[in-house]
């Protein structure tokens, strides 16, 4: 029985500007995606004959919602619309908490696309995988990169990616997990787009010591009002000596950069 194992990583966002609402219902944003080592474990095995097309087995941390809406299932179903694929079993061990803005679901979907591409020898190129990834979600394409992932400045829906060279080797990233979960839809419902500001690229070029004064995550304003404990976790990181702290993505996780 053929089997393949991969380790979908997480990400943090340094800065997140919501620029404008698009005609297609999405938002134009700019953000810096930075890969983080916290990872899930994903395995695909050939299913027994006469099995259903795809079955997901979930371990570790809980996931909200029906399993059939999981991005791993959706990745298989999406590819199976274009290729003949025999039944598989997907085993997902969750270590990246859901609803935290760390991109765990998107990463699982992206890694599953790549894993299935290899498992079935589909021969998909990186641009083709990117196209399939975007059909799963706006930030899924970031995780389609060939490992190891590199930090990228993201624009458009979050799908236009530009490698961004910045040395953070003198800093460690510490994560904190407030006991709440925030959905992306909930975060966007309260944000006010602003396309008249200094670009995030220019702000990132300033010394890291200044970031706390100039770099913002636009979701914080409304999310902190609804979930004040998230802001408390952020302030605790500063009290512990973080040079910069922020909520990542739409939350609820926060992180701090600490000098090594």
CSV table of C-alpha atoms in Angstrom, one decimal:
chain,number,residue,atom,x,y,z
A,1,UNK,CA,0.0,0.0,0.0
A,2,UNK,CA,1.6,3.3,-1.1
A,3,UNK,CA,1.8,6.0,1.5
A,4,UNK,CA,3.2,9.6,1.6
A,5,UNK,CA,3.7,11.8,4.6
A,6,UNK,CA,4.2,15.6,4.7
A,7,UNK,CA,4.3,18.3,7.4
A,8,UNK,CA,2.1,21.3,6.6
A,9,UNK,CA,3.6,24.3,8.4
A,10,UNK,CA,1.9,27.4,9.7
A,11,UNK,CA,2.5,31.1,9.0
A,12,UNK,CA,2.3,34.5,10.8
A,13,UNK,CA,1.4,37.8,9.2
A,14,UNK,CA,3.7,40.8,9.9
A,15,UNK,CA,1.4,43.7,9.1
A,16,UNK,CA,-2.0,43.3,7.4
A,17,UNK,CA,-3.5,46.1,5.5
A,18,UNK,CA,-7.0,45.7,4.1
A,19,UNK,CA,-7.0,48.1,1.1
A,20,UNK,CA,-10.3,47.9,-0.7
A,21,UNK,CA,-13.3,45.6,-1.4
A,22,UNK,CA,-13.3,44.1,-4.8
A,23,UNK,CA,-16.1,43.6,-7.3
A,24,UNK,CA,-15.8,39.8,-6.8
A,25,UNK,CA,-16.5,40.1,-3.1
A,26,UNK,CA,-13.0,39.6,-1.9
A,27,UNK,CA,-10.7,42.3,-0.5
A,28,UNK,CA,-7.3,43.5,-1.8
A,29,UNK,CA,-4.8,43.3,1.0
A,30,UNK,CA,-1.0,43.6,1.6
A,31,UNK,CA,0.7,41.5,4.2
A,32,UNK,CA,4.0,39.7,4.9
A,33,UNK,CA,3.6,36.0,5.2
A,34,UNK,CA,6.4,34.4,7.3
A,35,UNK,CA,6.5,30.6,7.6
A,36,UNK,CA,6.5,29.2,11.1
A,37,UNK,CA,7.7,25.7,12.2
A,38,UNK,CA,4.5,24.7,14.0
A,39,UNK,CA,3.1,22.0,11.7
A,40,UNK,CA,0.4,19.4,11.2
A,41,UNK,CA,1.1,15.9,9.9
A,42,UNK,CA,-0.6,14.7,6.8
A,43,UNK,CA,-0.5,11.3,5.3
A,44,UNK,CA,-2.2,9.8,2.2
A,45,UNK,CA,-2.6,6.1,1.7
A,46,UNK,CA,-4.2,4.0,-1.0
A,47,UNK,CA,-7.7,2.9,0.2
A,48,UNK,CA,-8.9,-0.7,0.0
A,49,UNK,CA,-10.7,-1.6,-3.2
A,50,UNK,CA,-14.4,-0.7,-3.3
A,51,UNK,CA,-13.8,2.1,-0.8
A,52,UNK,CA,-15.4,5.5,-1.1
A,53,UNK,CA,-13.3,7.9,-3.1
A,54,UNK,CA,-11.7,9.7,-0.2
A,55,UNK,CA,-12.0,9.4,3.6
A,56,UNK,CA,-10.5,11.7,6.2
A,57,UNK,CA,-9.3,10.5,9.6
A,58,UNK,CA,-8.7,13.3,12.0
A,59,UNK,CA,-6.4,13.2,15.1
A,60,UNK,CA,-5.0,15.7,17.6
A,61,UNK,CA,-6.7,19.1,18.0
A,62,UNK,CA,-10.4,19.3,17.1
A,63,UNK,CA,-11.6,21.0,13.9
A,64,UNK,CA,-15.0,22.8,13.6
A,65,UNK,CA,-17.5,22.0,10.9
A,66,UNK,CA,-18.2,18.9,8.9
A,67,UNK,CA,-15.2,16.8,7.7
A,68,UNK,CA,-16.4,17.0,4.1
A,69,UNK,CA,-15.7,20.8,4.1
A,70,UNK,CA,-12.0,20.2,5.1
A,71,UNK,CA,-9.6,21.6,2.5
A,72,UNK,CA,-7.9,18.2,2.2
A,73,UNK,CA,-11.1,16.6,1.1
A,74,UNK,CA,-11.8,19.6,-1.2
A,75,UNK,CA,-8.3,19.3,-2.7
A,76,UNK,CA,-8.9,15.6,-3.6
A,77,UNK,CA,-12.3,16.4,-5.0
A,78,UNK,CA,-11.0,19.3,-7.0
A,79,UNK,CA,-8.2,17.3,-8.6
A,80,UNK,CA,-10.5,14.3,-9.2
A,81,UNK,CA,-12.6,16.6,-11.5
A,82,UNK,CA,-9.6,16.8,-13.8
A,83,UNK,CA,-7.7,13.5,-13.3
A,84,UNK,CA,-8.6,9.8,-12.7
A,85,UNK,CA,-7.7,9.2,-9.1
A,86,UNK,CA,-8.2,6.0,-7.2
A,87,UNK,CA,-9.7,6.0,-3.7
A,88,UNK,CA,-7.4,7.2,-0.8
A,89,UNK,CA,-7.5,7.6,2.9
A,90,UNK,CA,-6.2,10.9,4.3
A,91,UNK,CA,-4.8,10.9,7.9
A,92,UNK,CA,-4.5,14.4,9.4
A,93,UNK,CA,-2.9,15.0,12.8
A,94,UNK,CA,-3.7,18.6,13.8
A,95,UNK,CA,-1.2,20.5,15.9
A,96,UNK,CA,-2.0,24.0,14.4
A,97,UNK,CA,-5.2,25.2,16.2
A,98,UNK,CA,-8.1,26.2,14.0
A,99,UNK,CA,-9.4,29.8,14.1
A,100,UNK,CA,-6.1,31.3,15.1
A,101,UNK,CA,-4.9,33.0,11.9
A,102,UNK,CA,-2.0,30.7,11.5
A,103,UNK,CA,-3.2,29.3,8.2
A,104,UNK,CA,-3.4,25.7,9.3
A,105,UNK,CA,-6.3,24.8,7.1
A,106,UNK,CA,-4.9,26.5,4.1
A,107,UNK,CA,-1.5,24.8,4.6
A,108,UNK,CA,-3.2,21.4,4.9
A,109,UNK,CA,-5.0,22.1,1.6
A,110,UNK,CA,-1.9,23.2,-0.2
A,111,UNK,CA,0.3,20.4,1.1
A,112,UNK,CA,-2.5,17.9,0.2
A,113,UNK,CA,-2.5,19.2,-3.4
A,114,UNK,CA,1.2,18.7,-3.7
A,115,UNK,CA,1.1,15.3,-2.0
A,116,UNK,CA,-1.6,14.1,-4.3
A,117,UNK,CA,0.3,15.4,-7.3
A,118,UNK,CA,3.2,13.2,-6.3
A,119,UNK,CA,1.1,10.3,-5.1
A,120,UNK,CA,-0.7,9.9,-8.4
A,121,UNK,CA,2.2,11.2,-10.6
A,122,UNK,CA,-0.1,13.9,-12.0
A,123,UNK,CA,2.8,16.0,-13.3
A,124,UNK,CA,1.3,19.4,-12.3
A,125,UNK,CA,3.7,22.3,-12.5
A,126,UNK,CA,4.0,25.0,-9.8
A,127,UNK,CA,1.8,27.5,-11.8
A,128,UNK,CA,-0.8,24.8,-12.2
A,129,UNK,CA,-0.7,23.9,-8.5
A,130,UNK,CA,-1.0,27.6,-7.7
A,131,UNK,CA,-4.1,27.8,-9.8
A,132,UNK,CA,-5.7,24.9,-8.0
A,133,UNK,CA,-4.7,26.3,-4.7
A,134,UNK,CA,-6.4,29.6,-5.3
A,135,UNK,CA,-9.6,27.7,-5.9
A,136,UNK,CA,-9.3,26.4,-2.3
A,137,UNK,CA,-8.6,29.8,-0.6
A,138,UNK,CA,-6.9,33.1,-0.9
A,139,UNK,CA,-3.8,32.3,1.2
A,140,UNK,CA,-3.5,28.6,0.1
A,141,UNK,CA,-1.1,29.6,-2.8
A,142,UNK,CA,1.6,30.8,-0.2
A,143,UNK,CA,2.0,27.2,1.0
A,144,UNK,CA,2.4,25.8,-2.5
A,145,UNK,CA,6.0,27.0,-2.6
A,146,UNK,CA,8.7,24.3,-2.9
A,147,UNK,CA,10.0,23.8,0.7
A,148,UNK,CA,11.6,25.3,2.6
A,149,UNK,CA,9.0,28.1,2.4
A,150,UNK,CA,10.3,31.7,2.2
A,151,UNK,CA,8.7,34.8,3.5
A,152,UNK,CA,6.6,36.6,0.8
A,153,UNK,CA,5.0,40.0,0.5
A,154,UNK,CA,1.4,39.2,-0.5
A,155,UNK,CA,-1.0,41.4,-2.4
A,156,UNK,CA,-4.3,41.0,-4.3
A,157,UNK,CA,-6.4,38.5,-2.4
A,158,UNK,CA,-3.2,37.3,-0.7
A,159,UNK,CA,-2.4,35.2,-3.8
A,160,UNK,CA,0.0,37.5,-5.5
A,161,UNK,CA,3.3,36.6,-3.9
A,162,UNK,CA,6.7,38.3,-4.1
A,163,UNK,CA,9.7,36.8,-2.2
A,164,UNK,CA,10.8,39.4,0.4
A,165,UNK,CA,14.4,39.2,1.6
A,166,UNK,CA,14.6,40.3,5.3
A,167,UNK,CA,16.9,38.9,7.9
A,168,UNK,CA,15.1,38.0,11.1
A,169,UNK,CA,17.7,35.5,12.2
A,170,UNK,CA,18.4,37.6,15.4
A,171,UNK,CA,14.9,37.2,16.6
A,172,UNK,CA,12.8,34.3,17.8
A,173,UNK,CA,9.0,34.1,17.3
A,174,UNK,CA,6.9,33.1,20.3
A,175,UNK,CA,3.2,32.3,19.8
A,176,UNK,CA,0.4,32.8,22.3
A,177,UNK,CA,-3.1,31.3,22.1
A,178,UNK,CA,-6.0,33.2,23.7
A,179,UNK,CA,-8.9,30.8,24.5
A,180,UNK,CA,-11.1,32.1,21.7
A,181,UNK,CA,-11.6,31.3,18.0
A,182,UNK,CA,-12.1,34.0,15.3
A,183,UNK,CA,-13.4,33.2,11.8
A,184,UNK,CA,-12.1,35.1,8.8
A,185,UNK,CA,-15.6,36.2,7.8
A,186,UNK,CA,-16.1,37.6,11.3
A,187,UNK,CA,-12.9,39.6,11.1
A,188,UNK,CA,-13.7,41.1,7.7
A,189,UNK,CA,-17.2,42.0,8.7
A,190,UNK,CA,-15.9,44.7,11.0
A,191,UNK,CA,-12.9,46.1,9.1
A,192,UNK,CA,-12.9,49.4,7.3
A,193,UNK,CA,-10.7,49.3,4.1
A,194,UNK,CA,-8.1,52.0,3.6
A,195,UNK,CA,-6.1,52.4,0.4
A,196,UNK,CA,-4.6,55.7,1.3
A,197,UNK,CA,-1.5,55.0,3.4
A,198,UNK,CA,2.2,54.2,3.4
A,199,UNK,CA,2.8,50.8,1.8
A,200,UNK,CA,3.6,47.9,4.0
A,201,UNK,CA,6.8,47.3,2.0
A,202,UNK,CA,8.1,50.7,3.0
A,203,UNK,CA,7.2,50.2,6.6
A,204,UNK,CA,9.0,46.8,6.7
A,205,UNK,CA,12.2,48.4,5.6
A,206,UNK,CA,12.3,50.5,8.8
A,207,UNK,CA,14.2,49.1,11.8
A,208,UNK,CA,12.4,46.4,13.7
A,209,UNK,CA,12.5,48.5,16.8
A,210,UNK,CA,10.1,50.9,15.1
A,211,UNK,CA,7.6,48.4,13.9
A,212,UNK,CA,5.4,48.6,17.0
A,213,UNK,CA,4.7,52.2,16.2
A,214,UNK,CA,4.1,51.9,12.4
A,215,UNK,CA,3.0,48.4,11.4
A,216,UNK,CA,-0.6,47.4,12.0
A,217,UNK,CA,-2.9,44.5,11.5
A,218,UNK,CA,-6.2,46.1,10.4
A,219,UNK,CA,-8.3,43.4,12.0
A,220,UNK,CA,-7.1,44.2,15.5
A,221,UNK,CA,-9.2,47.3,16.0
A,222,UNK,CA,-12.6,45.5,15.8
A,223,UNK,CA,-11.4,42.1,17.0
A,224,UNK,CA,-9.9,43.5,20.2
A,225,UNK,CA,-13.2,45.3,21.0
A,226,UNK,CA,-15.1,42.0,20.7
A,227,UNK,CA,-12.4,39.9,22.3
A,228,UNK,CA,-10.4,42.1,24.7
A,229,UNK,CA,-8.4,39.1,26.0
A,230,UNK,CA,-6.6,38.9,22.7
A,231,UNK,CA,-5.3,42.4,23.2
A,232,UNK,CA,-4.3,41.4,26.7
A,233,UNK,CA,-2.2,38.6,25.4
A,234,UNK,CA,-0.5,41.0,22.9
A,235,UNK,CA,0.3,43.4,25.7
A,236,UNK,CA,1.7,40.6,27.8
A,237,UNK,CA,4.2,39.8,25.1
A,238,UNK,CA,5.5,43.4,25.2
A,239,UNK,CA,5.7,43.1,29.0
A,240,UNK,CA,7.8,40.0,28.5
A,241,UNK,CA,10.3,42.0,26.3
A,242,UNK,CA,9.0,41.5,22.8
A,243,UNK,CA,10.4,44.1,20.3
A,244,UNK,CA,7.2,43.7,18.2
A,245,UNK,CA,3.9,41.9,18.9
A,246,UNK,CA,0.8,41.5,16.8
A,247,UNK,CA,-2.3,39.4,16.2
A,248,UNK,CA,-1.6,37.1,13.2
A,249,UNK,CA,-4.1,37.1,10.3
A,250,UNK,CA,-7.6,37.4,11.4
A,251,UNK,CA,-6.7,36.0,14.9
A,252,UNK,CA,-7.0,34.8,17.5
A,253,UNK,CA,-3.3,33.8,17.9
A,254,UNK,CA,-0.8,36.6,18.7
A,255,UNK,CA,3.0,36.4,18.4
A,256,UNK,CA,6.0,38.4,19.6
A,257,UNK,CA,9.5,38.9,18.1
A,258,UNK,CA,12.2,38.6,20.8
A,259,UNK,CA,15.9,39.3,20.3
A,260,UNK,CA,18.0,36.2,20.6
